[in-house]
């Protein structure tokens, strides 16, 4: 999965190795404990004696790879609880040798702990202190996609004029609220047009299309709808975004992927299902990030539209891409 994600993001050939070697022109993912794949098996640790031999080796290639990484610059650790004994040993050696200014960072993701915001807030300080005690600098994030975004941002982080995703999201929010009255009219009218196109491809008589916008502070606001206009920013409904948001728009924004679900309890609303699609934008030459969601309320269930997916998905993507372009244009005016 790691190799696939790197290849899909970069387009550069990516390989898995468990011998410390690298192939020129490739990104190499070094599997410290060996790798088993459907195609081949490379240096597997099959017995306890094999594993003990690895731990007893005074200069394993794994240690040299970590040492090289620490000396090359900042080392970012994602997806470990630091319970792996050999990884702890190797990192302990590397941290003692790290050059000044070469930090070792660990991303702690609330979603990985399966805790609510309140519960995570209660342990966050103790959790961070635990990592600081072993010489690592913790970075607390909410969702897996936050961690992925940090990795994507590394290529641009030292560029002149770099702005973090939260700053770019705030710029979009400010741009739209600065022109709130005019854009309420324009965006509501555009959603009416979008609803017409979507009604046709979904083959329904009624539909509800809404634009949700990140407020860059952990929330997502119902910013514009086809069937109403808001007078002030204070009239907007803002709900929490995140992987465990009660609102599908909040979860779609956090996951940065299309979500389609039935509403519960069935029959309590004129809308039986909601399709939510994140709107990602590229702003100021920096990496793509999601800052809005288009939600589509439908009178039937998810199962009702499964067989016609090929008929409606193209129009949905076209509508979402058009909103991406509008948000970029609005932000560029600031």
mmCIF file of C-alpha atoms in Angstrom:
data_model
loop_
_atom_site.group_PDB
_atom_site.id
_atom_site.type_symbol
_atom_site.label_atom_id
_atom_site.label_comp_id
_atom_site.label_asym_id
_atom_site.label_seq_id
_atom_site.Cartn_x
_atom_site.Cartn_y
_atom_site.Cartn_z
ATOM 1 C CA UNK A 1 0.000 0.000 0.000
ATOM 2 C CA UNK A 2 2.854 2.395 0.793
ATOM 3 C CA UNK A 3 4.540 1.786 -2.547
ATOM 4 C CA UNK A 4 1.247 2.156 -4.390
ATOM 5 C CA UNK A 5 0.450 5.442 -2.630
ATOM 6 C CA UNK A 6 3.875 6.906 -3.437
ATOM 7 C CA UNK A 7 3.626 5.887 -7.089
ATOM 8 C CA UNK A 8 0.097 7.278 -7.463
ATOM 9 C CA UNK A 9 1.146 10.582 -5.884
ATOM 10 C CA UNK A 10 4.468 11.038 -7.694
ATOM 11 C CA UNK A 11 4.337 8.921 -10.849
ATOM 12 C CA UNK A 12 7.889 7.760 -10.065
ATOM 13 C CA UNK A 13 8.577 3.985 -10.175
ATOM 14 C CA UNK A 14 8.556 2.654 -6.623
ATOM 15 C CA UNK A 15 9.997 -0.567 -5.246
ATOM 16 C CA UNK A 16 9.979 -2.518 -1.992
ATOM 17 C CA UNK A 17 13.352 -3.687 -0.693
ATOM 18 C CA UNK A 18 14.409 -5.612 2.393
ATOM 19 C CA UNK A 19 18.158 -5.623 1.809
ATOM 20 C CA UNK A 20 19.111 -1.958 2.236
ATOM 21 C CA UNK A 21 19.838 -1.486 -1.462
ATOM 22 C CA UNK A 22 18.216 1.025 -3.843
ATOM 23 C CA UNK A 23 17.632 1.184 -7.581
ATOM 24 C CA UNK A 24 18.566 4.475 -9.312
ATOM 25 C CA UNK A 25 15.555 6.377 -10.605
ATOM 26 C CA UNK A 26 13.179 4.720 -8.164
ATOM 27 C CA UNK A 27 11.679 5.613 -4.837
ATOM 28 C CA UNK A 28 12.618 2.791 -2.493
ATOM 29 C CA UNK A 29 10.545 1.703 0.489
ATOM 30 C CA UNK A 30 12.874 -0.136 2.873
ATOM 31 C CA UNK A 31 11.012 -2.807 4.826
ATOM 32 C CA UNK A 32 13.022 -3.139 8.014
ATOM 33 C CA UNK A 33 11.692 -6.599 8.917
ATOM 34 C CA UNK A 34 11.514 -8.082 5.457
ATOM 35 C CA UNK A 35 8.621 -8.150 3.027
ATOM 36 C CA UNK A 36 6.262 -10.847 1.835
ATOM 37 C CA UNK A 37 4.414 -10.275 -1.421
ATOM 38 C CA UNK A 38 2.434 -12.464 -3.828
ATOM 39 C CA UNK A 39 5.348 -12.254 -6.294
ATOM 40 C CA UNK A 40 8.345 -13.073 -4.123
ATOM 41 C CA UNK A 41 9.663 -13.503 -0.624
ATOM 42 C CA UNK A 42 12.779 -11.496 0.322
ATOM 43 C CA UNK A 43 14.795 -12.416 3.421
ATOM 44 C CA UNK A 44 11.841 -13.376 5.607
ATOM 45 C CA UNK A 45 12.303 -13.840 9.379
ATOM 46 C CA UNK A 46 10.649 -17.231 9.741
ATOM 47 C CA UNK A 47 11.846 -18.342 13.164
ATOM 48 C CA UNK A 48 12.700 -16.826 16.526
ATOM 49 C CA UNK A 49 16.393 -17.573 15.896
ATOM 50 C CA UNK A 50 16.235 -15.608 12.615
ATOM 51 C CA UNK A 51 14.717 -12.676 14.465
ATOM 52 C CA UNK A 52 17.237 -12.864 17.311
ATOM 53 C CA UNK A 53 20.061 -12.916 14.774
ATOM 54 C CA UNK A 54 18.734 -9.650 13.325
ATOM 55 C CA UNK A 55 18.553 -8.034 16.765
ATOM 56 C CA UNK A 56 22.016 -9.262 17.685
ATOM 57 C CA UNK A 57 23.680 -7.867 14.587
ATOM 58 C CA UNK A 58 25.819 -4.919 15.649
ATOM 59 C CA UNK A 59 25.644 -3.039 12.344
ATOM 60 C CA UNK A 60 22.480 -4.080 10.486
ATOM 61 C CA UNK A 61 21.569 -2.302 7.273
ATOM 62 C CA UNK A 62 18.379 -1.106 8.965
ATOM 63 C CA UNK A 63 20.410 0.945 11.441
ATOM 64 C CA UNK A 64 22.507 2.405 8.640
ATOM 65 C CA UNK A 65 19.383 3.433 6.706
ATOM 66 C CA UNK A 66 17.940 5.204 9.742
ATOM 67 C CA UNK A 67 21.308 6.811 10.466
ATOM 68 C CA UNK A 68 21.513 8.073 6.856
ATOM 69 C CA UNK A 69 17.967 9.447 7.123
ATOM 70 C CA UNK A 70 18.708 11.336 10.361
ATOM 71 C CA UNK A 71 21.880 12.844 8.906
ATOM 72 C CA UNK A 72 20.128 13.829 5.658
ATOM 73 C CA UNK A 73 17.572 16.088 7.363
ATOM 74 C CA UNK A 74 14.336 15.861 9.286
ATOM 75 C CA UNK A 75 13.054 12.324 9.802
ATOM 76 C CA UNK A 76 9.276 11.908 9.934
ATOM 77 C CA UNK A 77 7.819 8.802 11.532
ATOM 78 C CA UNK A 78 4.251 7.833 10.664
ATOM 79 C CA UNK A 79 2.212 4.907 11.908
ATOM 80 C CA UNK A 80 4.236 3.426 14.786
ATOM 81 C CA UNK A 81 3.489 3.161 18.506
ATOM 82 C CA UNK A 82 7.204 2.909 19.303
ATOM 83 C CA UNK A 83 6.652 -0.525 20.860
ATOM 84 C CA UNK A 84 8.873 -2.283 18.313
ATOM 85 C CA UNK A 85 12.008 -3.162 20.369
ATOM 86 C CA UNK A 86 14.526 -3.141 17.540
ATOM 87 C CA UNK A 87 13.156 0.098 16.090
ATOM 88 C CA UNK A 88 13.494 1.669 19.545
ATOM 89 C CA UNK A 89 17.107 0.488 19.761
ATOM 90 C CA UNK A 90 18.007 1.761 16.291
ATOM 91 C CA UNK A 91 16.352 5.119 16.863
ATOM 92 C CA UNK A 92 18.034 5.488 20.247
ATOM 93 C CA UNK A 93 21.427 5.127 18.562
ATOM 94 C CA UNK A 94 20.503 7.485 15.712
ATOM 95 C CA UNK A 95 19.057 10.160 17.988
ATOM 96 C CA UNK A 96 22.283 10.258 19.982
ATOM 97 C CA UNK A 97 24.130 11.053 16.759
ATOM 98 C CA UNK A 98 21.678 13.429 15.079
ATOM 99 C CA UNK A 99 23.192 16.713 13.818
ATOM 100 C CA UNK A 100 21.935 20.019 15.188
ATOM 101 C CA UNK A 101 18.789 21.155 13.410
ATOM 102 C CA UNK A 102 17.926 17.648 12.157
ATOM 103 C CA UNK A 103 14.779 16.834 14.074
ATOM 104 C CA UNK A 104 12.963 13.530 14.320
ATOM 105 C CA UNK A 105 9.217 14.032 14.155
ATOM 106 C CA UNK A 106 6.398 11.603 14.850
ATOM 107 C CA UNK A 107 2.861 12.093 13.545
ATOM 108 C CA UNK A 108 0.209 11.127 16.096
ATOM 109 C CA UNK A 109 -3.188 10.701 14.450
ATOM 110 C CA UNK A 110 -6.347 10.795 16.563
ATOM 111 C CA UNK A 111 -8.115 8.527 14.078
ATOM 112 C CA UNK A 112 -5.559 5.774 14.758
ATOM 113 C CA UNK A 113 -6.420 5.809 18.472
ATOM 114 C CA UNK A 114 -10.168 5.508 17.877
ATOM 115 C CA UNK A 115 -10.907 8.231 20.427
ATOM 116 C CA UNK A 116 -13.430 11.063 20.419
ATOM 117 C CA UNK A 117 -12.126 14.629 20.303
ATOM 118 C CA UNK A 118 -12.780 15.104 24.021
ATOM 119 C CA UNK A 119 -11.121 11.823 25.010
ATOM 120 C CA UNK A 120 -8.115 12.512 22.814
ATOM 121 C CA UNK A 121 -7.794 16.044 24.198
ATOM 122 C CA UNK A 122 -7.618 14.524 27.685
ATOM 123 C CA UNK A 123 -4.586 12.351 26.843
ATOM 124 C CA UNK A 124 -2.928 14.513 24.207
ATOM 125 C CA UNK A 125 -0.429 16.167 26.553
ATOM 126 C CA UNK A 126 0.621 12.900 28.201
ATOM 127 C CA UNK A 127 0.926 11.231 24.812
ATOM 128 C CA UNK A 128 3.089 14.048 23.449
ATOM 129 C CA UNK A 129 5.277 14.054 26.568
ATOM 130 C CA UNK A 130 5.866 10.312 26.185
ATOM 131 C CA UNK A 131 7.370 10.868 22.742
ATOM 132 C CA UNK A 132 9.346 13.915 23.814
ATOM 133 C CA UNK A 133 10.886 11.835 26.586
ATOM 134 C CA UNK A 134 12.551 9.584 24.006
ATOM 135 C CA UNK A 135 13.799 12.528 21.939
ATOM 136 C CA UNK A 136 11.109 12.789 19.268
ATOM 137 C CA UNK A 137 8.980 15.834 18.461
ATOM 138 C CA UNK A 138 5.263 14.930 18.270
ATOM 139 C CA UNK A 139 2.897 16.489 15.733
ATOM 140 C CA UNK A 140 -0.775 15.982 16.623
ATOM 141 C CA UNK A 141 -3.256 15.626 13.755
ATOM 142 C CA UNK A 142 -6.865 14.507 13.607
ATOM 143 C CA UNK A 143 -7.227 12.292 10.520
ATOM 144 C CA UNK A 144 -5.105 9.948 8.414
ATOM 145 C CA UNK A 145 -5.486 12.358 5.509
ATOM 146 C CA UNK A 146 -3.903 15.100 7.632
ATOM 147 C CA UNK A 147 -0.796 12.937 7.926
ATOM 148 C CA UNK A 148 -0.815 12.254 4.194
ATOM 149 C CA UNK A 149 -1.171 15.973 3.478
ATOM 150 C CA UNK A 150 1.880 16.749 5.628
ATOM 151 C CA UNK A 151 3.925 14.317 3.547
ATOM 152 C CA UNK A 152 2.648 15.865 0.295
ATOM 153 C CA UNK A 153 3.499 19.340 1.557
ATOM 154 C CA UNK A 154 7.162 18.497 2.191
ATOM 155 C CA UNK A 155 8.118 19.221 -1.421
ATOM 156 C CA UNK A 156 6.899 22.796 -1.121
ATOM 157 C CA UNK A 157 7.492 23.598 2.551
ATOM 158 C CA UNK A 158 10.732 25.489 1.906
ATOM 159 C CA UNK A 159 9.535 27.322 -1.207
ATOM 160 C CA UNK A 160 9.362 31.120 -1.200
ATOM 161 C CA UNK A 161 5.929 32.282 -0.121
ATOM 162 C CA UNK A 162 4.851 28.862 1.104
ATOM 163 C CA UNK A 163 1.486 28.789 2.878
ATOM 164 C CA UNK A 164 0.266 25.807 4.879
ATOM 165 C CA UNK A 165 -3.011 24.090 3.876
ATOM 166 C CA UNK A 166 -4.825 25.751 6.781
ATOM 167 C CA UNK A 167 -3.645 29.161 5.571
ATOM 168 C CA UNK A 168 -4.771 28.407 2.032
ATOM 169 C CA UNK A 169 -8.112 27.139 3.304
ATOM 170 C CA UNK A 170 -8.477 30.318 5.373
ATOM 171 C CA UNK A 171 -7.711 32.394 2.263
ATOM 172 C CA UNK A 172 -10.572 30.687 0.401
ATOM 173 C CA UNK A 173 -12.939 31.233 3.347
ATOM 174 C CA UNK A 174 -11.978 34.902 3.637
ATOM 175 C CA UNK A 175 -12.296 35.458 -0.100
ATOM 176 C CA UNK A 176 -15.821 34.068 -0.187
ATOM 177 C CA UNK A 177 -16.980 35.853 2.956
ATOM 178 C CA UNK A 178 -15.549 39.160 1.681
ATOM 179 C CA UNK A 179 -17.929 38.876 -1.273
ATOM 180 C CA UNK A 180 -20.638 37.111 0.667
ATOM 181 C CA UNK A 181 -23.718 38.959 -0.594
ATOM 182 C CA UNK A 182 -22.818 38.806 -4.286
ATOM 183 C CA UNK A 183 -21.577 35.217 -4.142
ATOM 184 C CA UNK A 184 -24.698 34.027 -2.338
ATOM 185 C CA UNK A 185 -26.678 35.019 -5.401
ATOM 186 C CA UNK A 186 -24.153 33.670 -7.903
ATOM 187 C CA UNK A 187 -23.503 30.389 -6.119
ATOM 188 C CA UNK A 188 -27.134 29.673 -5.312
ATOM 189 C CA UNK A 189 -28.052 30.265 -8.954
ATOM 190 C CA UNK A 190 -25.203 28.010 -10.090
ATOM 191 C CA UNK A 191 -26.364 25.239 -7.765
ATOM 192 C CA UNK A 192 -29.802 25.461 -9.403
ATOM 193 C CA UNK A 193 -28.111 24.859 -12.773
ATOM 194 C CA UNK A 194 -26.090 21.979 -11.306
ATOM 195 C CA UNK A 195 -29.255 20.477 -9.818
ATOM 196 C CA UNK A 196 -30.876 20.470 -13.249
ATOM 197 C CA UNK A 197 -27.991 18.557 -14.796
ATOM 198 C CA UNK A 198 -27.850 16.110 -11.891
ATOM 199 C CA UNK A 199 -31.611 15.500 -11.893
ATOM 200 C CA UNK A 200 -31.309 14.371 -15.491
ATOM 201 C CA UNK A 201 -28.459 11.893 -14.996
ATOM 202 C CA UNK A 202 -29.908 10.473 -11.771
ATOM 203 C CA UNK A 203 -33.350 10.360 -13.434
ATOM 204 C CA UNK A 204 -35.156 11.942 -10.467
ATOM 205 C CA UNK A 205 -37.734 14.706 -10.123
ATOM 206 C CA UNK A 206 -36.289 16.265 -6.967
ATOM 207 C CA UNK A 207 -32.710 16.751 -5.790
ATOM 208 C CA UNK A 208 -30.863 18.946 -3.318
ATOM 209 C CA UNK A 209 -27.373 20.290 -4.064
ATOM 210 C CA UNK A 210 -25.326 22.124 -1.438
ATOM 211 C CA UNK A 211 -21.846 23.628 -1.285
ATOM 212 C CA UNK A 212 -20.046 23.142 2.021
ATOM 213 C CA UNK A 213 -16.904 25.136 2.800
ATOM 214 C CA UNK A 214 -14.138 24.530 5.350
ATOM 215 C CA UNK A 215 -13.820 27.346 7.875
ATOM 216 C CA UNK A 216 -10.122 26.444 8.386
ATOM 217 C CA UNK A 217 -10.804 25.938 12.103
ATOM 218 C CA UNK A 218 -11.979 22.321 12.220
ATOM 219 C CA UNK A 219 -15.486 23.028 10.945
ATOM 220 C CA UNK A 220 -17.348 22.919 7.662
ATOM 221 C CA UNK A 221 -20.151 25.385 6.840
ATOM 222 C CA UNK A 222 -23.216 24.898 4.683
ATOM 223 C CA UNK A 223 -22.178 27.836 2.516
ATOM 224 C CA UNK A 224 -24.656 27.829 -0.374
ATOM 225 C CA UNK A 225 -27.745 25.856 -1.404
ATOM 226 C CA UNK A 226 -29.914 25.673 -4.480
ATOM 227 C CA UNK A 227 -33.126 26.327 -2.544
ATOM 228 C CA UNK A 228 -32.126 29.265 -0.277
ATOM 229 C CA UNK A 229 -29.838 32.237 0.198
ATOM 230 C CA UNK A 230 -28.226 33.320 3.438
ATOM 231 C CA UNK A 231 -28.159 36.968 4.502
ATOM 232 C CA UNK A 232 -24.997 36.927 6.631
ATOM 233 C CA UNK A 233 -22.076 34.655 7.436
ATOM 234 C CA UNK A 234 -23.589 34.272 10.909
ATOM 235 C CA UNK A 235 -26.596 32.513 9.338
ATOM 236 C CA UNK A 236 -24.433 29.657 8.062
ATOM 237 C CA UNK A 237 -24.631 26.337 9.853
ATOM 238 C CA UNK A 238 -21.149 25.156 10.841
ATOM 239 C CA UNK A 239 -20.561 21.534 11.909
ATOM 240 C CA UNK A 240 -17.424 19.647 12.885
ATOM 241 C CA UNK A 241 -15.433 18.029 10.131
ATOM 242 C CA UNK A 242 -13.360 14.905 10.687
ATOM 243 C CA UNK A 243 -13.440 11.141 10.222
ATOM 244 C CA UNK A 244 -16.063 10.824 12.970
ATOM 245 C CA UNK A 245 -18.201 13.832 12.086
ATOM 246 C CA UNK A 246 -21.953 13.262 12.390
ATOM 247 C CA UNK A 247 -22.312 14.892 8.970
ATOM 248 C CA UNK A 248 -21.358 13.124 5.755
ATOM 249 C CA UNK A 249 -19.945 16.384 4.360
ATOM 250 C CA UNK A 250 -17.592 16.617 7.348
ATOM 251 C CA UNK A 251 -16.418 13.042 6.852
ATOM 252 C CA UNK A 252 -15.973 13.457 3.090
ATOM 253 C CA UNK A 253 -13.805 16.530 3.639
ATOM 254 C CA UNK A 254 -11.648 14.683 6.185
ATOM 255 C CA UNK A 255 -11.315 11.545 4.058
ATOM 256 C CA UNK A 256 -10.862 13.481 0.807
ATOM 257 C CA UNK A 257 -12.962 10.879 -0.971
ATOM 258 C CA UNK A 258 -16.465 10.412 -2.330
ATOM 259 C CA UNK A 259 -18.963 9.078 0.213
ATOM 260 C CA UNK A 260 -22.446 7.808 -0.625
ATOM 261 C CA UNK A 261 -24.727 6.678 2.181
ATOM 262 C CA UNK A 262 -28.339 6.111 3.103
ATOM 263 C CA UNK A 263 -29.850 8.434 5.677
ATOM 264 C CA UNK A 264 -31.080 6.993 8.954
ATOM 265 C CA UNK A 265 -33.738 6.518 10.015
ATOM 266 C CA UNK A 266 -35.211 5.808 6.613
ATOM 267 C CA UNK A 267 -38.425 7.583 5.780
ATOM 268 C CA UNK A 268 -37.889 10.540 8.124
ATOM 269 C CA UNK A 269 -36.771 12.862 5.327
ATOM 270 C CA UNK A 270 -37.634 13.572 1.729
ATOM 271 C CA UNK A 271 -34.000 12.587 1.010
ATOM 272 C CA UNK A 272 -33.207 8.902 1.418
ATOM 273 C CA UNK A 273 -29.484 9.147 0.589
ATOM 274 C CA UNK A 274 -26.687 11.682 0.290
ATOM 275 C CA UNK A 275 -23.704 11.717 -2.034
ATOM 276 C CA UNK A 276 -20.826 13.900 -0.784
ATOM 277 C CA UNK A 277 -17.808 14.698 -2.956
ATOM 278 C CA UNK A 278 -14.794 16.711 -1.732
ATOM 279 C CA UNK A 279 -13.690 19.696 -3.800
ATOM 280 C CA UNK A 280 -9.897 19.813 -4.068
ATOM 281 C CA UNK A 281 -8.010 22.814 -5.367
ATOM 282 C CA UNK A 282 -4.467 23.746 -6.336
ATOM 283 C CA UNK A 283 -3.710 27.217 -5.040
ATOM 284 C CA UNK A 284 -0.650 29.394 -5.678
ATOM 285 C CA UNK A 285 1.374 26.539 -7.154
ATOM 286 C CA UNK A 286 1.220 24.463 -3.972
ATOM 287 C CA UNK A 287 0.003 20.869 -3.451
ATOM 288 C CA UNK A 288 -3.642 20.022 -3.943
ATOM 289 C CA UNK A 289 -5.857 19.990 -0.853
ATOM 290 C CA UNK A 290 -9.578 19.603 -0.124
ATOM 291 C CA UNK A 291 -11.355 22.695 1.174
ATOM 292 C CA UNK A 292 -15.010 22.179 0.212
ATOM 293 C CA UNK A 293 -17.639 19.501 -0.405
ATOM 294 C CA UNK A 294 -20.575 19.270 -2.798
ATOM 295 C CA UNK A 295 -23.397 17.221 -1.282
ATOM 296 C CA UNK A 296 -26.302 15.831 -3.279
ATOM 297 C CA UNK A 297 -29.510 14.767 -1.524
ATOM 298 C CA UNK A 298 -31.442 12.097 -3.431
ATOM 299 C CA UNK A 299 -34.960 10.653 -3.037
ATOM 300 C CA UNK A 300 -33.838 7.039 -3.465
ATOM 301 C CA UNK A 301 -31.405 4.778 -1.638
ATOM 302 C CA UNK A 302 -27.775 4.202 -2.531
ATOM 303 C CA UNK A 303 -28.776 0.818 -3.937
ATOM 304 C CA UNK A 304 -31.246 2.479 -6.293
ATOM 305 C CA UNK A 305 -28.428 4.328 -8.087
ATOM 306 C CA UNK A 306 -25.720 1.660 -8.014
ATOM 307 C CA UNK A 307 -26.629 0.163 -11.386
ATOM 308 C CA UNK A 308 -26.536 3.561 -13.138
ATOM 309 C CA UNK A 309 -23.204 4.675 -11.665
ATOM 310 C CA UNK A 310 -21.598 4.966 -15.105
ATOM 311 C CA UNK A 311 -24.382 7.319 -16.236
ATOM 312 C CA UNK A 312 -24.107 9.869 -13.411
ATOM 313 C CA UNK A 313 -20.504 9.804 -12.183
ATOM 314 C CA UNK A 314 -19.160 11.848 -15.111
ATOM 315 C CA UNK A 315 -21.613 14.668 -14.491
ATOM 316 C CA UNK A 316 -20.890 14.623 -10.746
ATOM 317 C CA UNK A 317 -17.150 14.928 -11.401
ATOM 318 C CA UNK A 318 -17.756 17.742 -13.890
ATOM 319 C CA UNK A 319 -19.860 19.680 -11.366
ATOM 320 C CA UNK A 320 -17.236 19.244 -8.638
ATOM 321 C CA UNK A 321 -14.379 20.280 -10.950
ATOM 322 C CA UNK A 322 -16.294 23.426 -11.890
ATOM 323 C CA UNK A 323 -16.595 24.332 -8.199
ATOM 324 C CA UNK A 324 -12.878 23.751 -7.783
ATOM 325 C CA UNK A 325 -12.199 26.298 -10.520
ATOM 326 C CA UNK A 326 -14.608 28.834 -8.976
ATOM 327 C CA UNK A 327 -12.963 28.607 -5.574
ATOM 328 C CA UNK A 328 -9.511 29.117 -7.102
ATOM 329 C CA UNK A 329 -10.739 32.174 -8.997
ATOM 330 C CA UNK A 330 -12.310 33.600 -5.828
ATOM 331 C CA UNK A 331 -9.159 33.016 -3.774
ATOM 332 C CA UNK A 332 -6.927 34.540 -6.450
ATOM 333 C CA UNK A 333 -8.912 37.783 -6.215
ATOM 334 C CA UNK A 334 -7.657 38.324 -2.653
#
